C-alpha atoms as a printed R data frame, in Angstrom:
    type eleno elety resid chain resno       x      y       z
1   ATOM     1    CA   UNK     A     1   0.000  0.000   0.000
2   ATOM     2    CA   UNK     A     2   1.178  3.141  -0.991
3   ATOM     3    CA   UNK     A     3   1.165  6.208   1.571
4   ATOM     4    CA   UNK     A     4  -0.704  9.598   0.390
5   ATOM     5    CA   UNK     A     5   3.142 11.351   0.114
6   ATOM     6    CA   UNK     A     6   4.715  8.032  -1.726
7   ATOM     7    CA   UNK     A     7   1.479  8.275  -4.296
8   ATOM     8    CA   UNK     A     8   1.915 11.999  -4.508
9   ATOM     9    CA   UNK     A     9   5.779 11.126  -5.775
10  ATOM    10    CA   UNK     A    10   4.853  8.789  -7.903
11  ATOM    11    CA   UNK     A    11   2.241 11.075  -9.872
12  ATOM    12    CA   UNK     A    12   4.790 14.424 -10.274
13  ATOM    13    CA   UNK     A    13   2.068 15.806 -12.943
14  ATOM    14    CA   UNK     A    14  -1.200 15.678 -10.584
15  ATOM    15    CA   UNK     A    15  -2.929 18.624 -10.841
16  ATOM    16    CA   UNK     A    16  -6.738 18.214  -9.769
17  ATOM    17    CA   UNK     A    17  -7.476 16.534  -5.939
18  ATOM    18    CA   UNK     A    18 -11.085 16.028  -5.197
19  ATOM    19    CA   UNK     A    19 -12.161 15.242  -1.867
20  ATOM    20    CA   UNK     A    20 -15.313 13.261  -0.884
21  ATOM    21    CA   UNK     A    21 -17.461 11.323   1.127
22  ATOM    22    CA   UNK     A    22 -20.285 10.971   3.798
23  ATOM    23    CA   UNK     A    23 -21.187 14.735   5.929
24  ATOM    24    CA   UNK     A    24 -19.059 15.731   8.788
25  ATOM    25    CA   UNK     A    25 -16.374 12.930   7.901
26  ATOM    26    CA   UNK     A    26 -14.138 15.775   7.621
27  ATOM    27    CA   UNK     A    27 -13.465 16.539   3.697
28  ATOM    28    CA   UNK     A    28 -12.998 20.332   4.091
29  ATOM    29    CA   UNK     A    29  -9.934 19.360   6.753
30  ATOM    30    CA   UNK     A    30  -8.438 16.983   4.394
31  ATOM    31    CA   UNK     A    31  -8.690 18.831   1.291
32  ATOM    32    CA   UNK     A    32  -7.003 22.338   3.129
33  ATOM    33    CA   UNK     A    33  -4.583 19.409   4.274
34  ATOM    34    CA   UNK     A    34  -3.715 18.170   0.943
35  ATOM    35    CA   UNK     A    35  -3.383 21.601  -0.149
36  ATOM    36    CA   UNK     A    36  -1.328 22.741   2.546
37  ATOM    37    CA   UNK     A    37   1.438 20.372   2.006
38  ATOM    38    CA   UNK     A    38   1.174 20.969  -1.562
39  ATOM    39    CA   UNK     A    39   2.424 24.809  -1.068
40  ATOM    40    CA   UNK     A    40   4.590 22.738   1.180
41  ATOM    41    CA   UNK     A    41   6.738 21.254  -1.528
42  ATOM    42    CA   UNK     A    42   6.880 24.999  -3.304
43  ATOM    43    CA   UNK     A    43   3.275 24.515  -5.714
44  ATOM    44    CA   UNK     A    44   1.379 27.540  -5.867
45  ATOM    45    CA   UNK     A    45  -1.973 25.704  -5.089
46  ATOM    46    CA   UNK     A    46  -5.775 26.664  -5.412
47  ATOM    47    CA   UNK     A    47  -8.417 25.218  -2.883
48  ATOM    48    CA   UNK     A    48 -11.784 25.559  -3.946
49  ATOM    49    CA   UNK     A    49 -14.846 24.764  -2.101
50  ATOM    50    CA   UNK     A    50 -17.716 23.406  -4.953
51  ATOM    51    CA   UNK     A    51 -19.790 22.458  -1.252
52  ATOM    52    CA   UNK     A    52 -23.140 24.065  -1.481
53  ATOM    53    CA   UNK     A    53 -23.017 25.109   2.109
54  ATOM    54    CA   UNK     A    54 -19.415 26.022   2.750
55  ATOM    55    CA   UNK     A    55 -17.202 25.579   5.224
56  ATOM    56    CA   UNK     A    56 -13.500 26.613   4.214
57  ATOM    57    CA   UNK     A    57 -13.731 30.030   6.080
58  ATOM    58    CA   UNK     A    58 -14.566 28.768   9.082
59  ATOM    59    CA   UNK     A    59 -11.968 25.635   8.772
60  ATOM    60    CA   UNK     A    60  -9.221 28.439   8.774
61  ATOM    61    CA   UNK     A    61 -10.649 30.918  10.971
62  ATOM    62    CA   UNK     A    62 -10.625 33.539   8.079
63  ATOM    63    CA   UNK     A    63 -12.562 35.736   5.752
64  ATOM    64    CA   UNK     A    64 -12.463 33.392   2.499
65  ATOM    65    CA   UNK     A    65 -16.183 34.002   1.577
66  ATOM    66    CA   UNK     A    66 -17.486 36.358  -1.237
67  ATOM    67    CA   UNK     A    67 -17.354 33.842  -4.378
68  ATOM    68    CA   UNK     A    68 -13.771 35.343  -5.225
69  ATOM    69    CA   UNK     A    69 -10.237 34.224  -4.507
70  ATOM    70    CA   UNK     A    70  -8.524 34.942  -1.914
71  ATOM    71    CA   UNK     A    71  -4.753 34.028  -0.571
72  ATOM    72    CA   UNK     A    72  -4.567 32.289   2.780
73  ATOM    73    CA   UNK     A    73  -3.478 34.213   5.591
74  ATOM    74    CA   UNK     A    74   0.272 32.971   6.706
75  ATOM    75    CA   UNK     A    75   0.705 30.848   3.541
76  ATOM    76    CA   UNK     A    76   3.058 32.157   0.448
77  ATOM    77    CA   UNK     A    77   1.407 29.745  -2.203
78  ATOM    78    CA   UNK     A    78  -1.920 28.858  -1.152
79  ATOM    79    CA   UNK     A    79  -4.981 30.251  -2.616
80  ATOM    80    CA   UNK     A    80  -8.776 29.220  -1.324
81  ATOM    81    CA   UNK     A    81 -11.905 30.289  -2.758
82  ATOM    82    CA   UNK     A    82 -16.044 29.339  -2.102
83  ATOM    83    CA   UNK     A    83 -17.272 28.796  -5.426
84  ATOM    84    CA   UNK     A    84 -20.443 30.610  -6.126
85  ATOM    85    CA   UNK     A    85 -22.803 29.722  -8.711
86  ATOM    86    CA   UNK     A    86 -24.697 32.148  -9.265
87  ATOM    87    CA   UNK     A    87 -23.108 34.188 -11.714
88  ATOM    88    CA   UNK     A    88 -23.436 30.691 -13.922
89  ATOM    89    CA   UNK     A    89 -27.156 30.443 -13.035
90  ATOM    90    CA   UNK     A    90 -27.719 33.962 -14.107
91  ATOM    91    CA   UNK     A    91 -25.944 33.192 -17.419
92  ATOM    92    CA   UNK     A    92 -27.887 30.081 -17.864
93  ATOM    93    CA   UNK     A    93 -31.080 32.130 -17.477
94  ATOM    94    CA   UNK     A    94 -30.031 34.610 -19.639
95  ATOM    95    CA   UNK     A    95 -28.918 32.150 -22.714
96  ATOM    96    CA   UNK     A    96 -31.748 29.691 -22.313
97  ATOM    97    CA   UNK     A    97 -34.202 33.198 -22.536
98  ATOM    98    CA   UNK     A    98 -32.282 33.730 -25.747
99  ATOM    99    CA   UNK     A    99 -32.449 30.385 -27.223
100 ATOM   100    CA   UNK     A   100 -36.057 29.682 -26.360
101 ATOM   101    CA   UNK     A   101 -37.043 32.794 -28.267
102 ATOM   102    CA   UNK     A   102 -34.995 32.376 -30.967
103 ATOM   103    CA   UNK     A   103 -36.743 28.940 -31.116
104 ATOM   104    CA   UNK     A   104 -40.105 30.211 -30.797
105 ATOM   105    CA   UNK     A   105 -39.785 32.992 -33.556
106 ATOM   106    CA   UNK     A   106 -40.724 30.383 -35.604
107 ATOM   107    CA   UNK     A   107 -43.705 29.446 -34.576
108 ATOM   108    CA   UNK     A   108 -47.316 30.633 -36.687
109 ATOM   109    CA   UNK     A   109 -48.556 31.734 -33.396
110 ATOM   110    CA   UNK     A   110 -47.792 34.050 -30.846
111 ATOM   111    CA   UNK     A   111 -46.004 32.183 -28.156
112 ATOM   112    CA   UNK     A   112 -44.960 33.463 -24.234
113 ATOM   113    CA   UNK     A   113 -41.542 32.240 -23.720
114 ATOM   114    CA   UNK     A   114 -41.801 33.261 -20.277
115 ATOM   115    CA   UNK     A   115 -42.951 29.622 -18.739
116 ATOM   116    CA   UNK     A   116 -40.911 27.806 -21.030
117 ATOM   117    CA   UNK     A   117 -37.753 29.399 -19.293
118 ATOM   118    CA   UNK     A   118 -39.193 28.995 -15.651
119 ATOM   119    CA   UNK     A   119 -39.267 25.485 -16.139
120 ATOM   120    CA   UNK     A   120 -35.617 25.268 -17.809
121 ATOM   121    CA   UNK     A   121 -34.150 26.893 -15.176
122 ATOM   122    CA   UNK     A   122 -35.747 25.523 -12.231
123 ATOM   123    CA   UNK     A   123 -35.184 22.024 -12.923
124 ATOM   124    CA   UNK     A   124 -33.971 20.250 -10.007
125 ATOM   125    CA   UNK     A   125 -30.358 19.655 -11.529
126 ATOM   126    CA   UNK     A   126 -29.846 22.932 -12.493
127 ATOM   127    CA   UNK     A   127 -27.903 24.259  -9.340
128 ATOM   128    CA   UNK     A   128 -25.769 20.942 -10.344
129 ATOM   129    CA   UNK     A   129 -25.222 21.442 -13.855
130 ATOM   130    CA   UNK     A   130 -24.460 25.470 -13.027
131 ATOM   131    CA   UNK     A   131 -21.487 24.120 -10.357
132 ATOM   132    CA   UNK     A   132 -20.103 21.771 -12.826
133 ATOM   133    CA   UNK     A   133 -20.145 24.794 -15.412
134 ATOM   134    CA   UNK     A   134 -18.021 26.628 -12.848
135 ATOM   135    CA   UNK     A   135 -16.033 23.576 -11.746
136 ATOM   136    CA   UNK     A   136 -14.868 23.442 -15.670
137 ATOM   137    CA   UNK     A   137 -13.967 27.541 -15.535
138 ATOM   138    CA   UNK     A   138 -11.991 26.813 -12.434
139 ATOM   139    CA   UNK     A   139 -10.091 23.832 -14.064
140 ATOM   140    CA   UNK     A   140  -9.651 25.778 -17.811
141 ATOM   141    CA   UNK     A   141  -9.178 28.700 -16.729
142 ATOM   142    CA   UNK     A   142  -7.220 28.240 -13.357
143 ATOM   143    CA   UNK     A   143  -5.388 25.084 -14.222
144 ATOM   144    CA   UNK     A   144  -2.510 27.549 -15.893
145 ATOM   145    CA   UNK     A   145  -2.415 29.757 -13.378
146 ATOM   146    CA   UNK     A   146  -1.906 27.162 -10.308
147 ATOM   147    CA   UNK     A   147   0.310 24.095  -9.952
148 ATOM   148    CA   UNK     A   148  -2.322 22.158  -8.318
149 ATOM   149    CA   UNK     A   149  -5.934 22.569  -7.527
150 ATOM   150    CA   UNK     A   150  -7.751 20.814  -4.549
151 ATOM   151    CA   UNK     A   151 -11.671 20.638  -4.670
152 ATOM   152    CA   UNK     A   152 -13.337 20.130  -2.137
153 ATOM   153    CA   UNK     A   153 -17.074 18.437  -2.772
154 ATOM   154    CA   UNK     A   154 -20.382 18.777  -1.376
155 ATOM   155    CA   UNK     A   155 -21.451 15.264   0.782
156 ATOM   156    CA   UNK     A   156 -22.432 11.925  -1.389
157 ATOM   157    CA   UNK     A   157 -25.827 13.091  -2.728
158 ATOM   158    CA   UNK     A   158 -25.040 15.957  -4.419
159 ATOM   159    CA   UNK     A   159 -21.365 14.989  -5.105
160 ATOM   160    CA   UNK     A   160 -22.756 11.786  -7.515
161 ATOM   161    CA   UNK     A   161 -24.580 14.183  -9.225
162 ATOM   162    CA   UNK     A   162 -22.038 16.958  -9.458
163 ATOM   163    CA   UNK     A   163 -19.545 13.931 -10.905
164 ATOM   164    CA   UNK     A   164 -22.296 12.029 -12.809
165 ATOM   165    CA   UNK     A   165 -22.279 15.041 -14.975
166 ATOM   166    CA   UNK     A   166 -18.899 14.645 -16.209
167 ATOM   167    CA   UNK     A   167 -20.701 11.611 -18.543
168 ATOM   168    CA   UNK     A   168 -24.648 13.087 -18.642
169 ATOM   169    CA   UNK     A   169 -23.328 15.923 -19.651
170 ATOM   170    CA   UNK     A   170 -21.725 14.856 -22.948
171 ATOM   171    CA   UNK     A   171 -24.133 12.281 -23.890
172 ATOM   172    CA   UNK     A   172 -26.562 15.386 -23.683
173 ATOM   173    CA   UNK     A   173 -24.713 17.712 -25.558
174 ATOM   174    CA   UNK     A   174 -24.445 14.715 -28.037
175 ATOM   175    CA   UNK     A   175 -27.807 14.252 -28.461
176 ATOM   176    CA   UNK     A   176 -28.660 18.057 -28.604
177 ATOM   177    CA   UNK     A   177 -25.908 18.518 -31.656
178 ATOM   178    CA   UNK     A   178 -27.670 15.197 -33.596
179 ATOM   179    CA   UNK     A   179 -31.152 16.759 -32.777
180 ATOM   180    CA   UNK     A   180 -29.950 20.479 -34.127
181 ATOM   181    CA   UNK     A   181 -28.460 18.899 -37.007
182 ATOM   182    CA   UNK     A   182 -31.557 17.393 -37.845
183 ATOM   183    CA   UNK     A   183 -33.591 20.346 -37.367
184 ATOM   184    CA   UNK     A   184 -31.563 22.267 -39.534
185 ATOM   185    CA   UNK     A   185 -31.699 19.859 -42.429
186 ATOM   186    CA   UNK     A   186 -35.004 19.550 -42.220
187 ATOM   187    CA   UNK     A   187 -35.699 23.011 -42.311
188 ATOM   188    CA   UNK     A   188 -33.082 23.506 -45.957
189 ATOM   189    CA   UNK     A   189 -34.969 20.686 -47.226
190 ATOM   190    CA   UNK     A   190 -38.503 22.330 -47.045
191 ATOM   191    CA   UNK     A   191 -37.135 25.732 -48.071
192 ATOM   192    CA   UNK     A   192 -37.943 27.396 -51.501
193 ATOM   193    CA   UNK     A   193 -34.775 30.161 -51.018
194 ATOM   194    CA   UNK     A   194 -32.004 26.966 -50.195
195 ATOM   195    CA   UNK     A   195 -29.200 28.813 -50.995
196 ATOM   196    CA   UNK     A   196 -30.282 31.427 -48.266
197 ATOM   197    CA   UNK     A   197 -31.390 29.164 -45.580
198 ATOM   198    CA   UNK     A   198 -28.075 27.392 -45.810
199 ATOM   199    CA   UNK     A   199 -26.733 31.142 -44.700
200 ATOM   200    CA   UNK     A   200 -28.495 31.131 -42.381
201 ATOM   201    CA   UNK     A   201 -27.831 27.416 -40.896
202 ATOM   202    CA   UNK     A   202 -24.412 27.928 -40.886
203 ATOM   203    CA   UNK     A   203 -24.844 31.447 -38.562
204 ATOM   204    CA   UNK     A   204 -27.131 29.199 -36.415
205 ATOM   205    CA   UNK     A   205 -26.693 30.550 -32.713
206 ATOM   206    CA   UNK     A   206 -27.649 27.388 -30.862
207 ATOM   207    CA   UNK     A   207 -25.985 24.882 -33.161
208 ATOM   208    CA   UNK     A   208 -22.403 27.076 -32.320
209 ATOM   209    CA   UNK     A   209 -23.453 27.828 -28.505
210 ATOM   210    CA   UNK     A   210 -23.768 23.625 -28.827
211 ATOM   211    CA   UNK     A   211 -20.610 23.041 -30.431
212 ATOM   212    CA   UNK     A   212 -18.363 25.248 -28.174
213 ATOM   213    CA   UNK     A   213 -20.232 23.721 -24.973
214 ATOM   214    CA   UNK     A   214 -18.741 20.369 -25.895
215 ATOM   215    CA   UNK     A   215 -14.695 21.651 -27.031
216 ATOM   216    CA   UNK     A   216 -15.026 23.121 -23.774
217 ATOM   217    CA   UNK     A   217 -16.426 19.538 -22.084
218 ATOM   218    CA   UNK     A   218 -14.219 17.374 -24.670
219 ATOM   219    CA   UNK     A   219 -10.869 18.847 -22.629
220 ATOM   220    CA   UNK     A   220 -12.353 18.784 -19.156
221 ATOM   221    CA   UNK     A   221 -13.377 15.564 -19.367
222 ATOM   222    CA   UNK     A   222  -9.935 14.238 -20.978
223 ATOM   223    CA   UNK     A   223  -8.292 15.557 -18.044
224 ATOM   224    CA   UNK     A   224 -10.959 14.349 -15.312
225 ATOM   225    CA   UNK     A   225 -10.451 10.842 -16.757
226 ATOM   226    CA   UNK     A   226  -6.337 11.067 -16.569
227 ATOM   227    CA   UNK     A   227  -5.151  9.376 -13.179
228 ATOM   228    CA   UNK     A   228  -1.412 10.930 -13.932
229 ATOM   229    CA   UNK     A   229  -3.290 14.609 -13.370
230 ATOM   230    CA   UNK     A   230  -6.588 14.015 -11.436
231 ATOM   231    CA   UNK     A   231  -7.359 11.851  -8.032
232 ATOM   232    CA   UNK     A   232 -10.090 11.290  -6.216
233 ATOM   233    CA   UNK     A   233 -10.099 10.754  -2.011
234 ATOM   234    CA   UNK     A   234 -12.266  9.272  -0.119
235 ATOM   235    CA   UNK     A   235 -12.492 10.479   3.726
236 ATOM   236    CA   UNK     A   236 -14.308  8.244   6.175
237 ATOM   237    CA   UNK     A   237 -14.372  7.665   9.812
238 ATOM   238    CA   UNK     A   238 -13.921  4.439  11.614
239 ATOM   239    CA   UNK     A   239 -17.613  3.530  12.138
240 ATOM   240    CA   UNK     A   240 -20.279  1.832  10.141
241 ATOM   241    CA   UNK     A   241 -22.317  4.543   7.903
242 ATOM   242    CA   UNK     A   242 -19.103  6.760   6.619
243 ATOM   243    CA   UNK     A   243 -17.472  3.087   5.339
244 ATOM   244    CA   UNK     A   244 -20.465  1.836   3.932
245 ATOM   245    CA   UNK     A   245 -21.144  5.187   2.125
246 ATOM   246    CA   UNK     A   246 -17.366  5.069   1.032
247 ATOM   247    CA   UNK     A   247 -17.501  1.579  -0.584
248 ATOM   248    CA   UNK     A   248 -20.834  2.916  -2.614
249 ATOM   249    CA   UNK     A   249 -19.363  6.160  -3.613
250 ATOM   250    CA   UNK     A   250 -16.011  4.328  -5.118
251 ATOM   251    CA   UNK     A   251 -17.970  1.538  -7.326
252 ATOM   252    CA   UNK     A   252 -20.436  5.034  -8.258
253 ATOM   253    CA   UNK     A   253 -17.213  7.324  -9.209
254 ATOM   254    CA   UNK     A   254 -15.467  4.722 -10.902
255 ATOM   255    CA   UNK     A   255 -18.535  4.241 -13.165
256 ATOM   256    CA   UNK     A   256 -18.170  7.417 -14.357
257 ATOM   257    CA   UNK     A   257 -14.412  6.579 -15.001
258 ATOM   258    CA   UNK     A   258 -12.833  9.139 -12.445
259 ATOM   259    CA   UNK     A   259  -9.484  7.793 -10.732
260 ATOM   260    CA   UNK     A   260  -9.378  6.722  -7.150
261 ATOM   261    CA   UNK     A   261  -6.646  8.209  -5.510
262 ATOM   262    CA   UNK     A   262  -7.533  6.384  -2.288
263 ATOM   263    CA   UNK     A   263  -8.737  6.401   0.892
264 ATOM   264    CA   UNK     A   264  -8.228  9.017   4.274
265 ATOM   265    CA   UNK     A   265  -9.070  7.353   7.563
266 ATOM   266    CA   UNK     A   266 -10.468 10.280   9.837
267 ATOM   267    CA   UNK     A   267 -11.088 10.903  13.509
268 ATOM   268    CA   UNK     A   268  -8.502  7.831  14.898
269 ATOM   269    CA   UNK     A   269  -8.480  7.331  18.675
270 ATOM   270    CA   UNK     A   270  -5.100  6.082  19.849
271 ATOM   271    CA   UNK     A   271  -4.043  3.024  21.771
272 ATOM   272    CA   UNK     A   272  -1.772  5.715  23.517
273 ATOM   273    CA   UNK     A   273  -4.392  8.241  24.470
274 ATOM   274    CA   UNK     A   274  -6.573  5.378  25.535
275 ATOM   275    CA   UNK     A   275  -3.786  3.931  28.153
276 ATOM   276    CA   UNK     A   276  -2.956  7.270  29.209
277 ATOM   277    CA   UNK     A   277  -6.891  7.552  30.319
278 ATOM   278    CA   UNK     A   278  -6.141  5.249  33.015
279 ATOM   279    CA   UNK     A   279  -8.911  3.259  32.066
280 ATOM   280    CA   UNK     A   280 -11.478  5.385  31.719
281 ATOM   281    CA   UNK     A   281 -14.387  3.295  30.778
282 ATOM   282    CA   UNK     A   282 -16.191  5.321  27.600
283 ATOM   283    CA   UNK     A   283 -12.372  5.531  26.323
284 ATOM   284    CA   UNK     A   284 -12.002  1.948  26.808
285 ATOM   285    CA   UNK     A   285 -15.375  1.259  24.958
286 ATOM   286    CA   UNK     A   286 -15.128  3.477  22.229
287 ATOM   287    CA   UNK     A   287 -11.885  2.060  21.169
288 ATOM   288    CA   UNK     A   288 -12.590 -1.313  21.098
289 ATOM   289    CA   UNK     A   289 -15.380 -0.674  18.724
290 ATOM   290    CA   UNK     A   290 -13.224  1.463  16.876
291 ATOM   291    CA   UNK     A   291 -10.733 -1.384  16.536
292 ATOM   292    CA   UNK     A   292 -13.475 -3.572  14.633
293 ATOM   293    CA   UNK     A   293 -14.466 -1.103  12.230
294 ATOM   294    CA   UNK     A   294 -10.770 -0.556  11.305
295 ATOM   295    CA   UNK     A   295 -10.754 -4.077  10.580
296 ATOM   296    CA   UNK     A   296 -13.216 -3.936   8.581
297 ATOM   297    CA   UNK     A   297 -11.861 -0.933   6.896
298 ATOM   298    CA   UNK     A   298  -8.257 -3.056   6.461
299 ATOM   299    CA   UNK     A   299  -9.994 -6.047   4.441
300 ATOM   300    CA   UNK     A   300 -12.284 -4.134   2.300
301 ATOM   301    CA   UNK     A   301 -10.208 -0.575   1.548
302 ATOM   302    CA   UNK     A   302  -6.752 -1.630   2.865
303 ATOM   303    CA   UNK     A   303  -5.327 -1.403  -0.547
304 ATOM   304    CA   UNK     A   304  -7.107  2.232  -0.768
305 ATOM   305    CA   UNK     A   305  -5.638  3.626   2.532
306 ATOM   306    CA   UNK     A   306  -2.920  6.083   1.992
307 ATOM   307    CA   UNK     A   307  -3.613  8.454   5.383
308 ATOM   308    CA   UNK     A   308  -4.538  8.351   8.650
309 ATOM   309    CA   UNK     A   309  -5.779 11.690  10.221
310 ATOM   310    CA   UNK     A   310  -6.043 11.252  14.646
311 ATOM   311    CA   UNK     A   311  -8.565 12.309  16.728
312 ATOM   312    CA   UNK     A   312  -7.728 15.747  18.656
313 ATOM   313    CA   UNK     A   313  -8.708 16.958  21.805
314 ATOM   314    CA   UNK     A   314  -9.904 20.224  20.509
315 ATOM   315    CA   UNK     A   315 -11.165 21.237  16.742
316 ATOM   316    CA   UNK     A   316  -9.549 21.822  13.890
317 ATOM   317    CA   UNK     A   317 -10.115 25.374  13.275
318 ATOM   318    CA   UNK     A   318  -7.101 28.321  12.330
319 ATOM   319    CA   UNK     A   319  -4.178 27.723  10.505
320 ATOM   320    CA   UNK     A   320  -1.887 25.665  13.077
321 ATOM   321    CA   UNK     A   321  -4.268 23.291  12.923
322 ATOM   322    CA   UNK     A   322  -4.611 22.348   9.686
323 ATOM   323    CA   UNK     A   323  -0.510 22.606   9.533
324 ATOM   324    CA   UNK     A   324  -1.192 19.923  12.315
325 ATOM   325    CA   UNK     A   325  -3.044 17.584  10.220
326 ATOM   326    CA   UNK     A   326  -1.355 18.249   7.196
327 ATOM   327    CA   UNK     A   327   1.841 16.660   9.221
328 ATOM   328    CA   UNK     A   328  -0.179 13.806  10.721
329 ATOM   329    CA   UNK     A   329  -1.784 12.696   7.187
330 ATOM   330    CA   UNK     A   330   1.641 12.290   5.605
331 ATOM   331    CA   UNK     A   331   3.138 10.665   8.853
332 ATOM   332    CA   UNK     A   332   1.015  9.212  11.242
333 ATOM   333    CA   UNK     A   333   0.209  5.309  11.409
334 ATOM   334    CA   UNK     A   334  -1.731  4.214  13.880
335 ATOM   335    CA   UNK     A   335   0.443  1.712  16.035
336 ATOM   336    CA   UNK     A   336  -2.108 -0.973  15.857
337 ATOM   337    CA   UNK     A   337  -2.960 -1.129  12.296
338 ATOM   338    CA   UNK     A   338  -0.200 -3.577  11.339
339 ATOM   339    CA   UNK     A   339  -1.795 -6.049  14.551
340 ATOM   340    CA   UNK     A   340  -5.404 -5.898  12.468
């Protein structure tokens, strides 16, 4: 099994992190982490929340909010930003206004575009489809800029979706590009004026908003599919739900072809701490059970497990905390995991 610093050696060119898993299993803490040691070893390194409900200013204790990016306090080379959407949404509104008139021009009858656009834009993937739109900005337009970018993802539910869009999404924009194409034929074919038609087919708005929707997708999705430049993490905690969320989440993500990275253990009570208790009984308890789900984690993920992050006495919130677990995920082993 490789550690999270040996696999980081081994891929020099990795570019794109992603960080995922159950709620509360600690993704934010992993992914500032990850990042952290990245401007560690000199790369100037972007860490952007695409979590619906963010958490990455109050993880470090500083003003990162506002949708904009902002350097961390006390770092040279690290950069953090909470991606907001709504800038994307607004765009979508406006375009899909645009193209639902144009469609509707058209028609023999007068025709309110109006409800037509209220239901485009409030489908219930929408806030999805906007983030992955921004998530594809970030990576075209950022990936020059920064030697490695760390996302970190909203929990399971809307993370699958968020993901599954990486393959919806072109199949879609497939489809829509056949169906255009069509359309357009069809439309030559009944013309009397062919010659003009044909103009105006090859000026047609939609077909080239279509076409430069999927160059942009086409190199996205070559990259998201690359394991030498993107990796995905799992983060999970030693008890039941969080591992049997992680085992669905890997066999979902690898459907839609993204590379594992691997897996970060979270939230690891020591042997040590537990003896230095004295025997206090909750201590005691809690460890034993956590012993038997890190068992269970050893025969089903052991292969996957490149980190171990221990449980603190206090939370990790500010700056020396996350330097903290940075140093603990690319050092710490708990002493009992070789006795599993």
């Amino acid at each position: 099994m490789a550690s999270l610093e040996q696999l980081l050696a081994e891929k020099p060119n990795l570019k794109f992190i992603f960080t995922g898993g159950k709620g509360g299993v600690g993704k934010t803490v992993s992914a500032a982490a990850i990042a952290y040691k990245s401007t560690l070893q000199g790369k100037k390194t972007l860490l952007a929340s695409l979590n619906p409900v963010h958490s990455l200013a109050s993880v470090f204790n500083q003003d990162l909010t506002g949708g904009t990016i902002k350097r961390v306090e006390g770092t040279s080379h690290l950069y953090a930003i909470e991606v907001d959407a709504k800038d994307i949404v607004e765009r979508y509104r406006e375009n899909i206004g645009k193209r639902v008139r144009e469609f509707l021009k058209w028609s023999d009858i007068p025709v309110d575009a109006g409800p037509f656009i209220d239901i485009a834009v409030t489908n219930p993937a929408f806030e999805e489809s906007a983030m992955f739109d921004k998530m594809m900005d970030i990576m075209l337009q950022q990936g020059s800029e920064y030697d490695r970018i760390v996302f970190d993802t909203a929990a399971v539910a809307n993370a699958v979706r968020l993901i599954g869009l990486s393959k919806i999404y072109g199949l879609w924009l497939g489809r829509m590009i056949e169906s255009r194409k069509e359309a357009l034929s069809m439309r030559v074919q009944l013309s009397f004026r062919k010659e003009k038609v044909m103009e105006e087919v090859k000026k047609d708005p939609l077909m080239a908003d279509l076409i430069s929707m999927n160059e942009r997708f086409l190199k996205v999705k070559n990259v998201l599919i690359d394991s030498h430049i993107t990796a995905f993490f799992f983060v999970t905690l030693p008890l039941a739900l969080p591992i049997a969320v992680v085992k669905r989440f890997i066999t979902m993500v690898k459907a839609y072809d993204i590379p594992v990275g691997g897996v970060i253990v979270n939230g690891i009570l020591s042997r040590e701490t537990v003896e230095a208790s004295q025997g206090e009984e909750y201590l005691k308890n809690k460890y034993e059970e956590q012993i038997q789900y890190m068992r269970t984690i050893k025969k089903d993920l052991g292969d996957l497990v490149r980190a171990y992050i221990p449980l603190y006495p206090r939370e990790v919130v500010g700056l020396e905390m996350i330097k903290k677990v940075s140093e603990d995920m690319f050092n710490y082993v708990p002493s009992f995991w070789n006795e599993l």
